[in-house]
Tab-separated table of C-alpha atoms in Angstrom:
chain	number	residue	atom	x	y	z
A	26	UNK	CA	-20.409	23.513	4.071
A	27	UNK	CA	-17.378	22.779	5.357
A	28	UNK	CA	-15.060	20.378	3.701
A	29	UNK	CA	-12.207	17.936	5.390
A	30	UNK	CA	-9.942	15.570	3.874
A	31	UNK	CA	-6.641	14.049	5.085
A	32	UNK	CA	-4.731	14.162	1.942
A	33	UNK	CA	-1.415	12.123	3.471
A	34	UNK	CA	-1.274	10.402	6.623
A	35	UNK	CA	1.619	8.449	8.096
A	36	UNK	CA	4.971	8.364	9.470
A	37	UNK	CA	6.151	9.054	5.954
A	38	UNK	CA	3.744	12.321	5.159
A	39	UNK	CA	1.064	14.464	6.232
A	40	UNK	CA	-1.113	16.727	4.948
A	41	UNK	CA	-4.975	17.498	5.422
A	42	UNK	CA	-7.268	20.192	3.672
A	43	UNK	CA	-9.727	21.802	5.391
A	44	UNK	CA	-12.245	24.305	3.411
A	45	UNK	CA	-15.276	25.737	3.296
A	46	UNK	CA	-16.667	27.971	0.154
A	47	UNK	CA	-13.846	29.404	-1.878
A	48	UNK	CA	-11.106	29.283	0.770
A	49	UNK	CA	-9.297	26.652	2.394
A	50	UNK	CA	-5.760	25.956	4.217
A	51	UNK	CA	-3.977	23.006	4.272
A	52	UNK	CA	-2.526	21.191	8.129
A	53	UNK	CA	1.411	20.314	7.261
A	54	UNK	CA	2.789	19.778	4.300
A	55	UNK	CA	4.732	16.384	4.877
A	56	UNK	CA	5.000	15.225	1.187
A	57	UNK	CA	6.324	16.716	-2.066
A	58	UNK	CA	4.513	19.996	-3.479
A	59	UNK	CA	4.083	18.073	-6.564
A	60	UNK	CA	2.062	15.342	-4.761
A	61	UNK	CA	-0.006	17.902	-2.827
A	62	UNK	CA	-0.914	19.784	-5.789
A	63	UNK	CA	-1.683	16.368	-7.681
A	64	UNK	CA	-4.094	15.253	-4.656
A	65	UNK	CA	-5.828	18.567	-4.600
A	66	UNK	CA	-6.346	17.910	-8.600
A	67	UNK	CA	-7.865	14.633	-8.141
A	68	UNK	CA	-10.353	16.541	-6.055
A	69	UNK	CA	-10.666	19.222	-8.428
A	70	UNK	CA	-9.729	22.017	-5.871
A	71	UNK	CA	-8.319	24.997	-6.969
A	72	UNK	CA	-4.867	25.695	-5.739
A	73	UNK	CA	-5.416	29.250	-5.366
A	74	UNK	CA	-8.395	28.301	-3.017
A	75	UNK	CA	-5.507	27.305	-0.706
A	76	UNK	CA	-4.837	30.395	1.583
A	77	UNK	CA	-2.476	29.051	4.176
A	78	UNK	CA	-0.560	26.262	5.764
A	79	UNK	CA	-0.617	25.815	9.047
A	80	UNK	CA	2.307	23.603	10.510
A	81	UNK	CA	2.070	21.675	13.452
A	82	UNK	CA	5.876	21.035	14.205
A	83	UNK	CA	9.486	20.726	12.503
A	84	UNK	CA	9.511	17.217	11.543
A	85	UNK	CA	10.049	16.120	7.869
A	86	UNK	CA	6.938	14.174	7.412
A	87	UNK	CA	5.015	17.171	8.015
A	88	UNK	CA	7.369	19.805	6.090
A	89	UNK	CA	8.954	18.274	3.197
A	90	UNK	CA	6.971	20.271	0.831
A	91	UNK	CA	6.762	23.441	2.736
A	92	UNK	CA	8.999	25.797	1.046
A	93	UNK	CA	8.409	24.332	-2.365
A	94	UNK	CA	4.643	25.018	-1.974
A	95	UNK	CA	4.540	28.171	-0.181
A	96	UNK	CA	6.885	29.538	-2.734
A	97	UNK	CA	4.078	27.826	-5.440
A	98	UNK	CA	1.511	29.394	-3.935
A	99	UNK	CA	2.501	32.601	-2.723
A	100	UNK	CA	0.459	32.035	0.736
A	101	UNK	CA	1.315	32.427	4.527
A	102	UNK	CA	2.666	29.828	6.647
A	103	UNK	CA	1.307	29.526	10.413
A	104	UNK	CA	3.200	27.984	13.099
A	105	UNK	CA	4.058	28.425	17.140
A	106	UNK	CA	6.930	30.576	17.326
A	107	UNK	CA	9.708	27.683	17.845
A	108	UNK	CA	8.354	25.982	14.879
A	109	UNK	CA	8.507	29.220	13.053
A	110	UNK	CA	12.076	29.981	13.976
A	111	UNK	CA	13.637	26.575	13.731
A	112	UNK	CA	11.915	26.651	9.808
A	113	UNK	CA	13.739	29.691	9.251
A	114	UNK	CA	17.299	28.718	10.782
A	115	UNK	CA	17.237	25.488	8.750
A	116	UNK	CA	16.321	27.199	5.718
A	117	UNK	CA	12.486	25.399	5.464
A	118	UNK	CA	10.709	28.490	4.311
A	119	UNK	CA	11.331	30.894	1.326
A	120	UNK	CA	13.414	33.836	2.963
A	121	UNK	CA	10.283	36.848	1.657
A	122	UNK	CA	7.241	34.228	3.120
A	123	UNK	CA	4.533	35.772	5.364
A	124	UNK	CA	4.983	34.184	8.840
A	125	UNK	CA	1.770	33.935	11.347
A	126	UNK	CA	2.480	32.892	14.907
A	127	UNK	CA	-0.086	30.535	16.170
A	128	UNK	CA	-0.515	32.221	19.602
A	129	UNK	CA	-3.974	33.704	18.846
A	130	UNK	CA	-7.021	33.086	16.958
A	131	UNK	CA	-6.290	33.726	13.415
A	132	UNK	CA	-8.986	34.294	11.079
A	133	UNK	CA	-8.613	33.049	6.872
A	134	UNK	CA	-11.831	33.083	4.899
A	135	UNK	CA	-14.083	33.272	8.010
A	136	UNK	CA	-12.508	30.128	9.239
A	137	UNK	CA	-11.031	30.837	12.894
A	138	UNK	CA	-7.534	28.761	13.640
A	139	UNK	CA	-6.668	28.038	17.246
A	140	UNK	CA	-3.395	26.003	18.162
A	141	UNK	CA	-2.838	24.060	21.299
A	142	UNK	CA	0.319	22.521	22.644
A	143	UNK	CA	1.220	19.091	22.213
A	144	UNK	CA	3.691	17.095	23.884
A	145	UNK	CA	6.358	15.572	21.612
A	146	UNK	CA	9.928	15.734	20.881
A	147	UNK	CA	10.629	18.832	19.416
A	148	UNK	CA	10.101	22.396	20.593
A	149	UNK	CA	6.951	24.273	19.569
A	150	UNK	CA	4.545	21.123	18.675
A	151	UNK	CA	0.938	22.039	18.430
A	152	UNK	CA	-2.411	20.852	16.849
A	153	UNK	CA	-5.025	22.971	15.621
A	154	UNK	CA	-9.111	23.742	15.919
A	155	UNK	CA	-10.698	25.445	12.949
A	156	UNK	CA	-13.854	27.224	13.886
A	157	UNK	CA	-15.958	27.220	10.260
A	158	UNK	CA	-18.264	29.567	9.213
A	159	UNK	CA	-20.846	27.396	9.298
A	160	UNK	CA	-20.116	26.744	13.038
A	161	UNK	CA	-18.591	23.123	12.468
A	162	UNK	CA	-15.688	22.720	14.742
A	163	UNK	CA	-12.766	20.659	13.124
A	164	UNK	CA	-9.502	19.503	15.374
A	165	UNK	CA	-6.055	17.853	13.996
A	166	UNK	CA	-4.511	16.500	16.914
A	167	UNK	CA	-1.024	14.318	16.327
A	168	UNK	CA	2.102	13.483	17.099
A	169	UNK	CA	2.269	13.485	20.928
A	170	UNK	CA	3.024	11.559	23.586
A	171	UNK	CA	-0.220	12.151	25.826
A	172	UNK	CA	-3.333	13.520	26.243
A	173	UNK	CA	-3.218	16.477	28.780
A	174	UNK	CA	-6.220	17.924	30.085
A	175	UNK	CA	-5.857	20.826	27.851
A	176	UNK	CA	-5.587	18.951	24.736
A	177	UNK	CA	-9.214	17.595	25.587
A	178	UNK	CA	-10.367	20.582	26.769
A	179	UNK	CA	-9.323	21.893	23.089
A	180	UNK	CA	-10.955	18.693	21.270
A	181	UNK	CA	-13.976	18.271	23.211
A	182	UNK	CA	-16.933	19.934	21.359
A	183	UNK	CA	-15.661	19.489	18.060
A	184	UNK	CA	-17.792	18.028	15.281
A	185	UNK	CA	-14.753	16.078	13.305
A	186	UNK	CA	-11.691	15.182	14.976
A	187	UNK	CA	-8.763	13.869	13.501
A	188	UNK	CA	-6.707	11.989	16.265
A	189	UNK	CA	-3.256	9.829	16.156
A	190	UNK	CA	-3.796	6.017	16.458
A	191	UNK	CA	0.129	5.795	15.898
A	192	UNK	CA	0.876	2.300	17.223
A	193	UNK	CA	-0.104	-1.147	18.313
A	194	UNK	CA	2.195	-1.352	21.255
A	195	UNK	CA	2.841	-5.432	21.100
A	196	UNK	CA	3.744	-4.625	17.019
A	197	UNK	CA	5.829	-2.202	18.473
A	198	UNK	CA	7.638	-3.920	21.185
A	199	UNK	CA	8.096	-6.998	18.870
A	200	UNK	CA	9.666	-5.196	16.028
A	201	UNK	CA	13.176	-6.565	15.676
A	202	UNK	CA	13.840	-3.769	13.194
A	203	UNK	CA	13.250	-0.837	15.578
A	204	UNK	CA	16.394	-0.506	18.277
A	205	UNK	CA	15.413	-0.302	21.940
A	206	UNK	CA	15.965	3.516	22.001
A	207	UNK	CA	13.260	4.376	19.108
A	208	UNK	CA	10.876	2.202	20.678
A	209	UNK	CA	11.160	4.376	24.097
A	210	UNK	CA	11.252	7.387	22.016
A	211	UNK	CA	7.723	6.493	20.920
A	212	UNK	CA	6.343	5.062	23.806
A	213	UNK	CA	7.188	8.057	25.935
A	214	UNK	CA	5.269	11.163	26.855
A	215	UNK	CA	6.938	13.004	23.912
A	216	UNK	CA	6.110	10.375	21.390
A	217	UNK	CA	3.127	8.935	19.991
A	218	UNK	CA	-0.391	7.908	21.169
A	219	UNK	CA	-0.876	4.026	21.106
A	220	UNK	CA	-3.852	2.549	19.436
A	221	UNK	CA	-5.179	2.238	23.292
A	222	UNK	CA	-4.602	5.637	23.992
A	223	UNK	CA	-6.093	7.250	21.588
A	224	UNK	CA	-9.168	4.700	21.867
A	225	UNK	CA	-9.823	5.429	25.894
A	226	UNK	CA	-10.441	9.113	24.792
A	227	UNK	CA	-12.738	8.604	22.129
A	228	UNK	CA	-16.524	7.706	24.407
A	229	UNK	CA	-15.622	11.052	25.922
A	230	UNK	CA	-15.039	12.960	22.622
A	231	UNK	CA	-18.663	11.657	21.061
A	232	UNK	CA	-20.619	12.003	24.585
A	233	UNK	CA	-19.303	15.571	24.101
A	234	UNK	CA	-20.698	15.981	20.515
A	235	UNK	CA	-18.390	14.841	18.233
A	236	UNK	CA	-19.720	12.549	15.558
A	237	UNK	CA	-16.702	12.290	13.244
A	238	UNK	CA	-13.601	10.297	14.132
A	239	UNK	CA	-10.792	10.346	11.808
A	240	UNK	CA	-7.890	7.800	13.258
A	241	UNK	CA	-4.505	9.073	11.700
A	242	UNK	CA	-0.679	8.772	11.522
A	243	UNK	CA	-0.750	5.108	11.439
A	244	UNK	CA	2.632	3.444	11.441
A	245	UNK	CA	3.381	2.027	8.714
A	246	UNK	CA	5.551	-1.011	10.527
A	247	UNK	CA	3.824	-0.908	14.006
A	248	UNK	CA	0.226	-0.918	13.295
A	249	UNK	CA	-2.623	-1.934	11.013
A	250	UNK	CA	-5.910	0.291	10.318
A	251	UNK	CA	-7.825	-3.418	11.138
A	252	UNK	CA	-6.329	-3.101	14.507
A	253	UNK	CA	-6.866	0.445	15.182
A	254	UNK	CA	-10.295	0.075	14.310
A	255	UNK	CA	-10.865	-2.664	16.304
A	256	UNK	CA	-8.998	-0.382	19.221
A	257	UNK	CA	-11.498	2.227	18.651
A	258	UNK	CA	-14.675	0.113	18.661
A	259	UNK	CA	-14.054	-1.674	21.667
A	260	UNK	CA	-14.031	1.155	23.638
A	261	UNK	CA	-16.771	2.736	21.941
A	262	UNK	CA	-19.145	-0.305	22.233
A	263	UNK	CA	-18.042	-0.993	26.173
A	264	UNK	CA	-19.031	2.612	26.287
A	265	UNK	CA	-22.766	2.130	25.049
A	266	UNK	CA	-21.928	3.948	21.927
A	267	UNK	CA	-23.160	2.519	18.295
A	268	UNK	CA	-21.305	2.836	15.166
A	269	UNK	CA	-23.516	4.495	12.151
A	270	UNK	CA	-25.729	6.160	14.783
A	271	UNK	CA	-23.704	7.788	17.369
A	272	UNK	CA	-20.665	8.447	15.434
A	273	UNK	CA	-18.480	7.432	12.225
A	274	UNK	CA	-15.367	6.269	12.278
A	275	UNK	CA	-12.838	6.208	9.634
A	276	UNK	CA	-8.751	5.560	9.176
A	277	UNK	CA	-7.214	8.053	7.168
A	278	UNK	CA	-4.919	5.832	4.734
A	279	UNK	CA	-1.364	6.709	3.964
A	280	UNK	CA	-2.792	9.006	0.597
A	281	UNK	CA	-6.038	8.826	-0.922
A	282	UNK	CA	-8.145	9.756	1.895
A	283	UNK	CA	-11.584	10.561	1.735
A	284	UNK	CA	-13.924	14.153	1.617
A	285	UNK	CA	-15.903	14.562	4.614
A	286	UNK	CA	-18.682	17.213	3.836
A	287	UNK	CA	-19.949	18.034	7.228
């Protein structure tokens, strides 16, 4: 059976587990190697079953523990060519590690990993879909300013979609601790998805076959789980879709996310 777990999900660190049988990958390693190893141990996941780390982009909340983890587990890193170049140039990878460019389907333990481009304020940002050996399909899509037609096409038909629901626009605009340029960056086409942007896509995903939605990468300063859930439920209810019948909705916590068995 296919397994999925958001080990860590927030603007302070991200790492997602996707596994099948005795093989698995991680999407991002944005917390310390020790924290990732502890999270795996808490779920009785043997470290040797992790066969690769696929990196969405170069920001530290997705790469902070990458170098130590790759060195410890002796596994390859998957990323776009631009992201791999950045990681190399900034010494964020062990010098002798195996690097795989995510420009075509990559097969690891029967899982077929594909990437799609995302709009974020760094070169080579991408999301991933993973076709599992049991024909389940999983998508991880965070850190993007808007949802393009290509992105929607990539997500359509996935059984489980992890989608960014980063901020509540009103909370962000009223946040006196965020300078105006930072607010502009978050709200731009190279920033992050708001609750509303995320929610608007959900009915089309559900009608396209998605049964599990994981809202992810919530801002700790500009969002609340109840606001993300309320926004998503409102759009889905308006579309005539019923929770627990047509879909399962879940907010990934900062850490300690649940394991999904597909």
